[in-house]
PDB file of C-alpha atoms in Angstrom:
ATOM      1  CA  MET M  12      -7.014 -18.085  15.958  1.00  0.00           C
ATOM      2  CA  SER M  13      -9.163 -15.300  13.908  1.00  0.00           C
ATOM      3  CA  VAL M  14      -6.659 -13.873  10.899  1.00  0.00           C
ATOM      4  CA  ALA M  15      -6.205 -10.458  12.289  1.00  0.00           C
ATOM      5  CA  LYS M  16      -4.783 -12.164  15.489  1.00  0.00           C
ATOM      6  CA  LEU M  17      -2.314 -14.673  13.993  1.00  0.00           C
ATOM      7  CA  LEU M  18      -0.969 -11.711  11.683  1.00  0.00           C
ATOM      8  CA  VAL M  19      -0.218  -9.375  14.567  1.00  0.00           C
ATOM      9  CA  GLU M  20       2.027 -12.331  15.421  1.00  0.00           C
ATOM     10  CA  GLU M  21       3.800 -12.492  12.429  1.00  0.00           C
ATOM     11  CA  LEU M  22       4.371  -8.488  11.822  1.00  0.00           C
ATOM     12  CA  GLN M  23       6.198  -8.574  16.009  1.00  0.00           C
ATOM     13  CA  GLU M  24       8.276 -11.875  13.939  1.00  0.00           C
ATOM     14  CA  VAL M  25       9.193  -8.468  11.800  1.00  0.00           C
ATOM     15  CA  ARG M  26       9.778  -5.340  13.986  1.00  0.00           C
ATOM     16  CA  PRO M  27      13.149  -5.412  14.490  1.00  0.00           C
ATOM     17  CA  LEU M  28      13.708  -5.052  10.634  1.00  0.00           C
ATOM     18  CA  PHE M  29      11.716  -2.013  11.220  1.00  0.00           C
ATOM     19  CA  ASP M  30      13.864  -0.836  13.788  1.00  0.00           C
ATOM     20  CA  ARG M  31      17.086  -1.834  11.757  1.00  0.00           C
ATOM     21  CA  LEU M  32      16.113  -0.481   8.501  1.00  0.00           C
ATOM     22  CA  ARG M  33      15.324   3.257  10.383  1.00  0.00           C
ATOM     23  CA  SER M  34      19.327   2.988  11.564  1.00  0.00           C
ATOM     24  CA  LEU M  35      19.861   2.377   8.387  1.00  0.00           C
ATOM     25  CA  ALA M  36      18.710   5.438   7.213  1.00  0.00           C
ATOM     26  CA  ASP M  37      21.061   7.428   9.602  1.00  0.00           C
ATOM     27  CA  ASP M  38      23.949   5.424   8.379  1.00  0.00           C
ATOM     28  CA  ARG M  39      25.521   7.078   5.469  1.00  0.00           C
ATOM     29  CA  THR M  40      29.402   5.391   5.688  1.00  0.00           C
ATOM     30  CA  PHE M  41      26.507   2.287   4.113  1.00  0.00           C
ATOM     31  CA  LEU M  42      24.138   4.340   2.597  1.00  0.00           C
ATOM     32  CA  GLY M  43      27.069   4.849   0.464  1.00  0.00           C
ATOM     33  CA  LYS M  44      28.037   1.222  -0.766  1.00  0.00           C
ATOM     34  CA  PHE M  45      25.473   1.664  -3.084  1.00  0.00           C
ATOM     35  CA  ARG M  46      26.800   1.976  -7.033  1.00  0.00           C
ATOM     36  CA  ASP M  47      23.744   4.098  -8.091  1.00  0.00           C
ATOM     37  CA  GLY M  48      20.036   4.254  -7.149  1.00  0.00           C
ATOM     38  CA  LEU M  49      19.188   1.450  -8.738  1.00  0.00           C
ATOM     39  CA  GLU M  50      21.061  -1.211  -7.014  1.00  0.00           C
ATOM     40  CA  PHE M  51      19.606   0.859  -3.563  1.00  0.00           C
ATOM     41  CA  VAL M  52      16.419  -0.134  -4.629  1.00  0.00           C
ATOM     42  CA  GLU M  53      16.990  -3.397  -5.849  1.00  0.00           C
ATOM     43  CA  TRP M  54      18.333  -3.994  -1.832  1.00  0.00           C
ATOM     44  CA  PHE M  55      15.647  -1.945  -0.426  1.00  0.00           C
ATOM     45  CA  LYS M  56      13.268  -4.590  -2.078  1.00  0.00           C
ATOM     46  CA  SER M  57      15.347  -7.563  -1.298  1.00  0.00           C
ATOM     47  CA  PHE M  58      15.677  -6.130   2.773  1.00  0.00           C
ATOM     48  CA  ILE M  59      11.558  -6.097   2.868  1.00  0.00           C
ATOM     49  CA  SER M  60      10.285  -9.218   1.420  1.00  0.00           C
ATOM     50  CA  PRO M  61       9.467 -10.139   5.404  1.00  0.00           C
ATOM     51  CA  VAL M  62       7.099  -7.492   5.141  1.00  0.00           C
ATOM     52  CA  LEU M  63       5.828  -7.832   1.907  1.00  0.00           C
ATOM     53  CA  ARG M  64       5.193 -11.930   2.953  1.00  0.00           C
ATOM     54  CA  ILE M  65       2.893 -10.304   5.561  1.00  0.00           C
ATOM     55  CA  ASN M  66       1.231  -8.445   3.231  1.00  0.00           C
ATOM     56  CA  TYR M  67       0.845 -11.093   0.711  1.00  0.00           C
ATOM     57  CA  ASN M  68      -0.503 -13.505   4.077  1.00  0.00           C
ATOM     58  CA  THR M  69      -3.066 -10.429   4.770  1.00  0.00           C
ATOM     59  CA  GLY M  70      -5.069 -10.848   1.235  1.00  0.00           C
ATOM     60  CA  ALA M  71      -4.491 -14.471   1.259  1.00  0.00           C
ATOM     61  CA  TYR M  72      -5.484 -15.542   4.425  1.00  0.00           C
ATOM     62  CA  TRP M  73      -7.853 -12.977   4.817  1.00  0.00           C
ATOM     63  CA  ILE M  74      -9.562 -14.032   1.396  1.00  0.00           C
ATOM     64  CA  ARG M  75      -9.371 -18.318   2.432  1.00  0.00           C
ATOM     65  CA  SER M  76     -11.913 -17.601   5.534  1.00  0.00           C
ATOM     66  CA  THR M  77     -13.957 -14.517   4.925  1.00  0.00           C
ATOM     67  CA  ASP M  78     -17.726 -14.322   4.026  1.00  0.00           C
ATOM     68  CA  ILE M  79     -20.200 -11.953   1.865  1.00  0.00           C
ATOM     69  CA  ARG M  80     -19.967  -9.318   4.970  1.00  0.00           C
ATOM     70  CA  GLY M  81     -16.235  -9.608   5.102  1.00  0.00           C
ATOM     71  CA  VAL M  82     -15.654  -8.981   1.678  1.00  0.00           C
ATOM     72  CA  VAL M  83     -18.175  -5.763   1.830  1.00  0.00           C
ATOM     73  CA  LEU M  84     -16.581  -4.908   4.407  1.00  0.00           C
ATOM     74  CA  TRP M  85     -13.309  -5.421   3.255  1.00  0.00           C
ATOM     75  CA  THR M  86     -14.687  -3.478  -0.419  1.00  0.00           C
ATOM     76  CA  LYS M  87     -15.564  -0.107   1.754  1.00  0.00           C
ATOM     77  CA  GLN M  88     -13.019   0.176   3.040  1.00  0.00           C
ATOM     78  CA  GLY M  89     -10.696  -0.106  -0.416  1.00  0.00           C
ATOM     79  CA  ALA M  90     -12.778   1.946  -2.046  1.00  0.00           C
ATOM     80  CA  TRP M  91     -12.274   4.884   0.316  1.00  0.00           C
ATOM     81  CA  ASN M  92      -8.747   4.548  -0.363  1.00  0.00           C
ATOM     82  CA  GLU M  93      -8.719   4.888  -3.700  1.00  0.00           C
ATOM     83  CA  TRP M  94     -10.628   8.202  -2.869  1.00  0.00           C
ATOM     84  CA  ALA M  95      -8.154   9.033  -0.352  1.00  0.00           C
ATOM     85  CA  ALA M  96      -5.476   8.301  -3.193  1.00  0.00           C
ATOM     86  CA  ASN M  97      -6.367  10.512  -5.489  1.00  0.00           C
ATOM     87  CA  SER M  98      -6.847  13.241  -3.239  1.00  0.00           C
ATOM     88  CA  VAL M  99      -3.434  12.722  -2.076  1.00  0.00           C
ATOM     89  CA  LEU M 100      -2.044  12.668  -6.047  1.00  0.00           C
ATOM     90  CA  ALA M 101      -4.326  15.207  -7.057  1.00  0.00           C
ATOM     91  CA  LYS M 102      -2.850  18.039  -3.981  1.00  0.00           C
ATOM     92  CA  ALA M 103       1.218  16.500  -4.906  1.00  0.00           C
ATOM     93  CA  VAL M 104       0.286  17.975  -8.336  1.00  0.00           C
ATOM     94  CA  THR M 105      -1.000  21.197  -7.713  1.00  0.00           C
ATOM     95  CA  ASP M 106       0.322  22.322  -3.878  1.00  0.00           C
ATOM     96  CA  TYR M 107       3.798  20.519  -4.123  1.00  0.00           C
ATOM     97  CA  ARG M 108       3.870  20.628  -7.860  1.00  0.00           C
ATOM     98  CA  ASP M 109       6.914  23.568  -7.863  1.00  0.00           C
ATOM     99  CA  TYR M 110       8.157  20.459  -6.224  1.00  0.00           C
ATOM    100  CA  VAL M 111       7.402  17.513  -8.162  1.00  0.00           C
ATOM    101  CA  GLU M 112       9.688  16.808 -11.072  1.00  0.00           C
ATOM    102  CA  PRO M 113       8.622  17.578 -14.323  1.00  0.00           C
ATOM    103  CA  GLU M 114       9.028  13.961 -16.213  1.00  0.00           C
ATOM    104  CA  PHE M 115       7.017  12.683 -12.812  1.00  0.00           C
ATOM    105  CA  ILE M 116       3.848  14.694 -13.206  1.00  0.00           C
ATOM    106  CA  PRO M 117       2.731  12.356 -16.589  1.00  0.00           C
ATOM    107  CA  LEU M 118       2.846   9.367 -13.924  1.00  0.00           C
ATOM    108  CA  LEU M 119       1.164  10.937 -11.531  1.00  0.00           C
ATOM    109  CA  SER M 120      -1.831  11.948 -13.246  1.00  0.00           C
ATOM    110  CA  HIS M 121      -1.767   8.183 -14.492  1.00  0.00           C
ATOM    111  CA  GLN M 122      -1.875   6.847 -11.696  1.00  0.00           C
ATOM    112  CA  MET M 123      -4.793   9.379 -10.327  1.00  0.00           C
ATOM    113  CA  ALA M 124      -6.769   7.655 -13.114  1.00  0.00           C
ATOM    114  CA  ASP M 125      -6.172   4.510 -12.343  1.00  0.00           C
ATOM    115  CA  GLU M 126      -7.458   4.922  -8.777  1.00  0.00           C
ATOM    116  CA  ALA M 127     -10.280   6.690  -9.979  1.00  0.00           C
ATOM    117  CA  ARG M 128     -10.862   3.824 -12.238  1.00  0.00           C
ATOM    118  CA  HIS M 129     -10.652   1.228  -8.629  1.00  0.00           C
ATOM    119  CA  PHE M 130     -12.950   3.665  -6.854  1.00  0.00           C
ATOM    120  CA  TYR M 131     -15.672   2.853  -9.219  1.00  0.00           C
ATOM    121  CA  LEU M 132     -14.768  -0.807  -9.368  1.00  0.00           C
ATOM    122  CA  ARG M 133     -14.954  -1.335  -6.411  1.00  0.00           C
ATOM    123  CA  THR M 134     -18.393   0.786  -5.300  1.00  0.00           C
ATOM    124  CA  LYS M 135     -19.837  -1.472  -7.864  1.00  0.00           C
ATOM    125  CA  ILE M 136     -18.433  -4.629  -6.242  1.00  0.00           C
ATOM    126  CA  LEU M 137     -20.299  -3.379  -3.364  1.00  0.00           C
ATOM    127  CA  ALA M 138     -23.898  -2.923  -5.858  1.00  0.00           C
ATOM    128  CA  LEU M 139     -23.610  -6.277  -6.528  1.00  0.00           C
ATOM    129  CA  ALA M 140     -23.731  -6.862  -3.380  1.00  0.00           C
ATOM    130  CA  GLY M 141     -26.759  -4.203  -2.835  1.00  0.00           C
ATOM    131  CA  GLU M 142     -24.121  -2.299  -1.029  1.00  0.00           C
ATOM    132  CA  SER M 143     -22.486   0.823  -0.800  1.00  0.00           C
ATOM    133  CA  LEU M 144     -20.218   3.480   0.798  1.00  0.00           C
ATOM    134  CA  ALA M 145     -23.042   5.322   2.497  1.00  0.00           C
ATOM    135  CA  GLY M 146     -22.381   5.977   6.319  1.00  0.00           C
ATOM    136  CA  PHE M 147     -18.615   4.052   6.162  1.00  0.00           C
ATOM    137  CA  LYS M 148     -16.612   5.844   8.469  1.00  0.00           C
ATOM    138  CA  PRO M 149     -12.674   4.803   7.387  1.00  0.00           C
ATOM    139  CA  ILE M 150     -10.701   2.871  10.059  1.00  0.00           C
ATOM    140  CA  GLU M 151      -8.421   5.630  11.127  1.00  0.00           C
ATOM    141  CA  LYS M 152      -4.879   3.365  10.823  1.00  0.00           C
ATOM    142  CA  TRP M 153      -5.408   4.548   7.531  1.00  0.00           C
ATOM    143  CA  VAL M 154      -6.552   7.945   7.633  1.00  0.00           C
ATOM    144  CA  GLN M 155      -3.018   8.470   9.289  1.00  0.00           C
ATOM    145  CA  LEU M 156      -1.457   6.161   6.325  1.00  0.00           C
ATOM    146  CA  PHE M 157      -2.645   8.285   3.952  1.00  0.00           C
ATOM    147  CA  GLU M 158      -2.006  11.539   5.873  1.00  0.00           C
ATOM    148  CA  PHE M 159       1.386  10.544   5.559  1.00  0.00           C
ATOM    149  CA  PRO M 160       3.491  10.331   2.302  1.00  0.00           C
ATOM    150  CA  LEU M 161       2.311  14.442   1.807  1.00  0.00           C
ATOM    151  CA  ARG M 162       3.652  15.496   5.495  1.00  0.00           C
ATOM    152  CA  CYS M 163       7.072  13.127   5.766  1.00  0.00           C
ATOM    153  CA  ALA M 164       7.617  15.048   1.973  1.00  0.00           C
ATOM    154  CA  ALA M 165       6.709  18.294   3.133  1.00  0.00           C
ATOM    155  CA  GLU M 166       9.601  18.359   5.520  1.00  0.00           C
ATOM    156  CA  ARG M 167      12.057  18.811   2.538  1.00  0.00           C
ATOM    157  CA  LEU M 168      10.509  21.653   0.359  1.00  0.00           C
ATOM    158  CA  GLU M 169      13.600  20.702  -2.191  1.00  0.00           C
ATOM    159  CA  ARG M 170      14.324  19.256  -5.860  1.00  0.00           C
ATOM    160  CA  PRO M 171      14.940  16.642  -5.728  1.00  0.00           C
ATOM    161  CA  TYR M 172      14.350  15.121  -2.173  1.00  0.00           C
ATOM    162  CA  PHE M 173      10.297  15.696  -2.097  1.00  0.00           C
ATOM    163  CA  GLN M 174       9.922  13.763  -5.198  1.00  0.00           C
ATOM    164  CA  ALA M 175      12.253  10.899  -3.730  1.00  0.00           C
ATOM    165  CA  LYS M 176      10.856  11.250   0.050  1.00  0.00           C
ATOM    166  CA  PHE M 177       6.584  11.348  -1.736  1.00  0.00           C
ATOM    167  CA  SER M 178       7.794   8.300  -3.728  1.00  0.00           C
ATOM    168  CA  GLY M 179       9.690   7.220  -0.513  1.00  0.00           C
ATOM    169  CA  ALA M 180       6.697   7.336   0.993  1.00  0.00           C
ATOM    170  CA  PHE M 181       3.111   6.748  -1.378  1.00  0.00           C
ATOM    171  CA  GLN M 182       4.993   4.049  -4.093  1.00  0.00           C
ATOM    172  CA  THR M 183       4.870   1.999  -0.666  1.00  0.00           C
ATOM    173  CA  VAL M 184       2.629   1.690   0.283  1.00  0.00           C
ATOM    174  CA  GLU M 185       1.680   0.730  -3.495  1.00  0.00           C
ATOM    175  CA  LEU M 186       4.117  -2.473  -3.552  1.00  0.00           C
ATOM    176  CA  THR M 187       2.418  -3.178  -0.513  1.00  0.00           C
ATOM    177  CA  ALA M 188      -1.102  -3.550  -1.818  1.00  0.00           C
ATOM    178  CA  THR M 189       0.562  -5.530  -5.542  1.00  0.00           C
ATOM    179  CA  VAL M 190       1.366  -8.138  -3.277  1.00  0.00           C
ATOM    180  CA  GLN M 191      -1.641  -7.530  -1.090  1.00  0.00           C
ATOM    181  CA  HIS M 192      -3.385  -8.701  -4.109  1.00  0.00           C
ATOM    182  CA  ARG M 193      -1.724 -11.240  -5.303  1.00  0.00           C
ATOM    183  CA  GLY M 194      -2.429 -13.000  -2.037  1.00  0.00           C
ATOM    184  CA  VAL M 195      -6.570 -13.073  -2.861  1.00  0.00           C
ATOM    185  CA  VAL M 196      -5.675 -14.067  -6.593  1.00  0.00           C
ATOM    186  CA  GLU M 197      -3.778 -16.805  -5.503  1.00  0.00           C
ATOM    187  CA  ASN M 198      -5.696 -17.565  -2.856  1.00  0.00           C
ATOM    188  CA  ALA M 199      -9.668 -17.258  -3.138  1.00  0.00           C
ATOM    189  CA  HIS M 200     -10.120 -20.944  -4.807  1.00  0.00           C
ATOM    190  CA  LEU M 201      -9.462 -22.536  -1.433  1.00  0.00           C
ATOM    191  CA  ASN M 202     -12.980 -20.435  -0.113  1.00  0.00           C
ATOM    192  CA  LYS M 203     -15.430 -23.199  -1.720  1.00  0.00           C
ATOM    193  CA  ALA M 204     -18.544 -21.462   0.628  1.00  0.00           C
ATOM    194  CA  LEU M 205     -17.661 -17.870  -1.186  1.00  0.00           C
ATOM    195  CA  TRP M 206     -18.712 -19.309  -5.159  1.00  0.00           C
ATOM    196  CA  GLN M 207     -21.471 -21.056  -3.708  1.00  0.00           C
ATOM    197  CA  GLY M 208     -24.706 -19.368  -3.390  1.00  0.00           C
ATOM    198  CA  PRO M 209     -25.854 -16.324  -4.956  1.00  0.00           C
ATOM    199  CA  HIS M 210     -22.875 -14.062  -4.098  1.00  0.00           C
ATOM    200  CA  ALA M 211     -20.942 -16.006  -6.024  1.00  0.00           C
ATOM    201  CA  LYS M 212     -20.685 -12.793  -8.853  1.00  0.00           C
ATOM    202  CA  VAL M 213     -19.494 -10.785  -6.286  1.00  0.00           C
ATOM    203  CA  ALA M 214     -16.582 -13.209  -5.361  1.00  0.00           C
ATOM    204  CA  GLU M 215     -16.060 -13.486  -9.228  1.00  0.00           C
ATOM    205  CA  ALA M 216     -15.977  -9.185  -9.271  1.00  0.00           C
ATOM    206  CA  LEU M 217     -13.338  -9.131  -6.750  1.00  0.00           C
ATOM    207  CA  VAL M 218     -10.739 -11.880  -7.750  1.00  0.00           C
ATOM    208  CA  ASN M 219     -11.116 -10.071 -11.569  1.00  0.00           C
ATOM    209  CA  PHE M 220     -10.605  -7.000 -10.121  1.00  0.00           C
ATOM    210  CA  SER M 221      -7.462  -7.658  -7.993  1.00  0.00           C
ATOM    211  CA  ARG M 222      -5.686  -9.287 -10.688  1.00  0.00           C
ATOM    212  CA  GLU M 223      -6.086  -6.308 -12.496  1.00  0.00           C
ATOM    213  CA  ILE M 224      -5.550  -3.551  -9.256  1.00  0.00           C
ATOM    214  CA  GLU M 225      -1.577  -6.003  -8.700  1.00  0.00           C
ATOM    215  CA  ASP M 226      -1.059  -5.070 -12.524  1.00  0.00           C
ATOM    216  CA  ASP M 227      -2.294  -1.076 -12.041  1.00  0.00           C
ATOM    217  CA  GLU M 228      -0.215  -1.142  -8.522  1.00  0.00           C
ATOM    218  CA  ALA M 229       3.042  -2.572  -9.535  1.00  0.00           C
ATOM    219  CA  PHE M 230       3.374   0.113 -12.341  1.00  0.00           C
ATOM    220  CA  HIS M 231       2.740   2.671  -9.931  1.00  0.00           C
ATOM    221  CA  TRP M 232       5.897   0.726  -7.459  1.00  0.00           C
ATOM    222  CA  SER M 233       7.577   1.269 -10.657  1.00  0.00           C
ATOM    223  CA  ILE M 234       7.518   4.967 -10.456  1.00  0.00           C
ATOM    224  CA  ALA M 235       9.276   5.321  -7.404  1.00  0.00           C
ATOM    225  CA  GLU M 236      11.782   2.795  -8.715  1.00  0.00           C
ATOM    226  CA  ARG M 237      12.679   5.154 -11.308  1.00  0.00           C
ATOM    227  CA  ALA M 238      12.600   8.033  -8.389  1.00  0.00           C
ATOM    228  CA  TRP M 239      15.279   6.246  -6.973  1.00  0.00           C
ATOM    229  CA  ALA M 240      17.266   5.317  -9.747  1.00  0.00           C
ATOM    230  CA  LYS M 241      17.965   8.380 -10.913  1.00  0.00           C
ATOM    231  CA  TYR M 242      17.599  10.766  -7.684  1.00  0.00           C
ATOM    232  CA  ALA M 243      18.728   8.379  -4.924  1.00  0.00           C
ATOM    233  CA  ASP M 244      22.555   9.003  -6.030  1.00  0.00           C
ATOM    234  CA  THR M 245      23.867   9.941  -2.600  1.00  0.00           C
ATOM    235  CA  PRO M 246      23.778   8.379   1.217  1.00  0.00           C
ATOM    236  CA  GLU M 247      22.057  12.102   1.771  1.00  0.00           C
ATOM    237  CA  ILE M 248      19.255  11.612  -0.634  1.00  0.00           C
ATOM    238  CA  ARG M 249      18.626   7.648   0.580  1.00  0.00           C
ATOM    239  CA  SER M 250      18.393   8.668   4.067  1.00  0.00           C
ATOM    240  CA  GLU M 251      15.594  11.149   3.176  1.00  0.00           C
ATOM    241  CA  VAL M 252      14.224   8.218   1.180  1.00  0.00           C
ATOM    242  CA  LEU M 253      14.004   5.612   4.002  1.00  0.00           C
ATOM    243  CA  ARG M 254      12.631   8.268   6.771  1.00  0.00           C
ATOM    244  CA  CYS M 255       9.355   7.797   4.892  1.00  0.00           C
ATOM    245  CA  ALA M 256       9.271   4.449   3.317  1.00  0.00           C
ATOM    246  CA  VAL M 257       9.946   2.733   6.403  1.00  0.00           C
ATOM    247  CA  PRO M 258       7.516   4.361   9.079  1.00  0.00           C
ATOM    248  CA  ALA M 259       4.782   4.143   5.944  1.00  0.00           C
ATOM    249  CA  LEU M 260       6.070   0.521   5.609  1.00  0.00           C
ATOM    250  CA  GLU M 261       4.995  -0.697   8.524  1.00  0.00           C
ATOM    251  CA  LEU M 262       1.618   1.645   8.744  1.00  0.00           C
ATOM    252  CA  SER M 263       0.646  -0.098   5.647  1.00  0.00           C
ATOM    253  CA  THR M 264       1.283  -3.197   7.219  1.00  0.00           C
ATOM    254  CA  VAL M 265      -0.979  -2.819  10.455  1.00  0.00           C
ATOM    255  CA  ALA M 266      -3.551  -0.901   8.487  1.00  0.00           C
ATOM    256  CA  LYS M 267      -3.818  -3.962   5.693  1.00  0.00           C
ATOM    257  CA  ILE M 268      -4.926  -5.821   9.786  1.00  0.00           C
ATOM    258  CA  ALA M 269      -7.069  -3.540  11.474  1.00  0.00           C
ATOM    259  CA  ARG M 270      -8.881  -3.809   8.090  1.00  0.00           C
ATOM    260  CA  ILE M 271      -9.134  -7.371   8.572  1.00  0.00           C
ATOM    261  CA  ALA M 272     -10.293  -7.726  12.387  1.00  0.00           C
ATOM    262  CA  ALA M 273     -12.279  -4.639  11.293  1.00  0.00           C
ATOM    263  CA  ALA M 274     -14.140  -6.694   8.455  1.00  0.00           C
ATOM    264  CA  GLU M 275     -13.560 -10.292  11.405  1.00  0.00           C
ATOM    265  CA  GLY M 276     -15.641  -7.965  14.006  1.00  0.00           C
ATOM    266  CA  VAL M 277     -12.161  -8.543  16.530  1.00  0.00           C
ATOM    267  CA  HIS M 278     -10.099  -6.246  18.488  1.00  0.00           C
ATOM    268  CA  VAL M 279      -6.445  -6.778  18.433  1.00  0.00           C
ATOM    269  CA  GLU M 280      -3.306  -4.604  19.732  1.00  0.00           C
ATOM    270  CA  ILE M 281      -0.933  -3.549  17.295  1.00  0.00           C
TER     271      ILE M 281
END
C-alpha cells in the first residue's frame, strides 16, 4: 500500500476528533472551564495529539520509502510553501497591521526572516539534485491552506480577536510542520537506498534542513502559545480561536497527505 493511502486510513480514524472540536467551539460552558489562556493552550495541544501523530507519520512513513524523485517533488512543494508563508505574514503586518498586537510585530518579522531562509535552503537542495522551481505548480490543497488564515482572521477585525484568530490558524500549521520534520529526521536513516549513490548528498541536505527547520517551526508555534496565553481569557475568544485553528489543523493534515500522494504519483480521495 502506498504511504498516502495508509495515511488516508489513519486520517479517517481521527475525523471524529475534528467534529468534536467544531462542536466545542460552540460550547461556551466548556470553554469557560479553563483557568486562563495557558491552560487552554495546553488542553488544545493534548487534545489534538492523535492528529499530530499523523502529521509525524507524514514525515516518518514518507522518508522511509521515498526515492530521489520523491525528494525533489516534496522539496518543490516545500519551497513554494515557504514563499506562500512569507507572503501571508507580509500581508498580515502591512494590510492588517492595525489589528495585529504591537508586541507581535517583531515576532512575525522574525518568522518572515525564517521563512525566507527556508526558501533559500530548499532551493539549494533542489540545485544539489539538478532541479529548480521552474514550471512548478503548487498542489491546490496547499493554496487553500495558505489562503485560509487571513480570511478566517479577517472575519473579526478587532483587537485582540484578529491576533488570536490569525495565530490560531497560521501557527497551528507550523505546529504540524514541527512534528512532520521530526518524523523525517528520526526515520531517514531507515531508507538505506536514499543514502547510496550520487544523490546521498541530497538526502543529507534534506535531513540537515529538516533538523534546523524543526527548531524554527517550534518557535513559530510559540507565537500562538503566547497569543493564546495572553488573549484567550474568555469563552468568546477561545471560541474564535478554535473556529480558525480547527479547519487549519484539518486542512494542513490533508495537504501533507496530498503532497505525499503527488510525490508517489498516486491518486487518493481525502
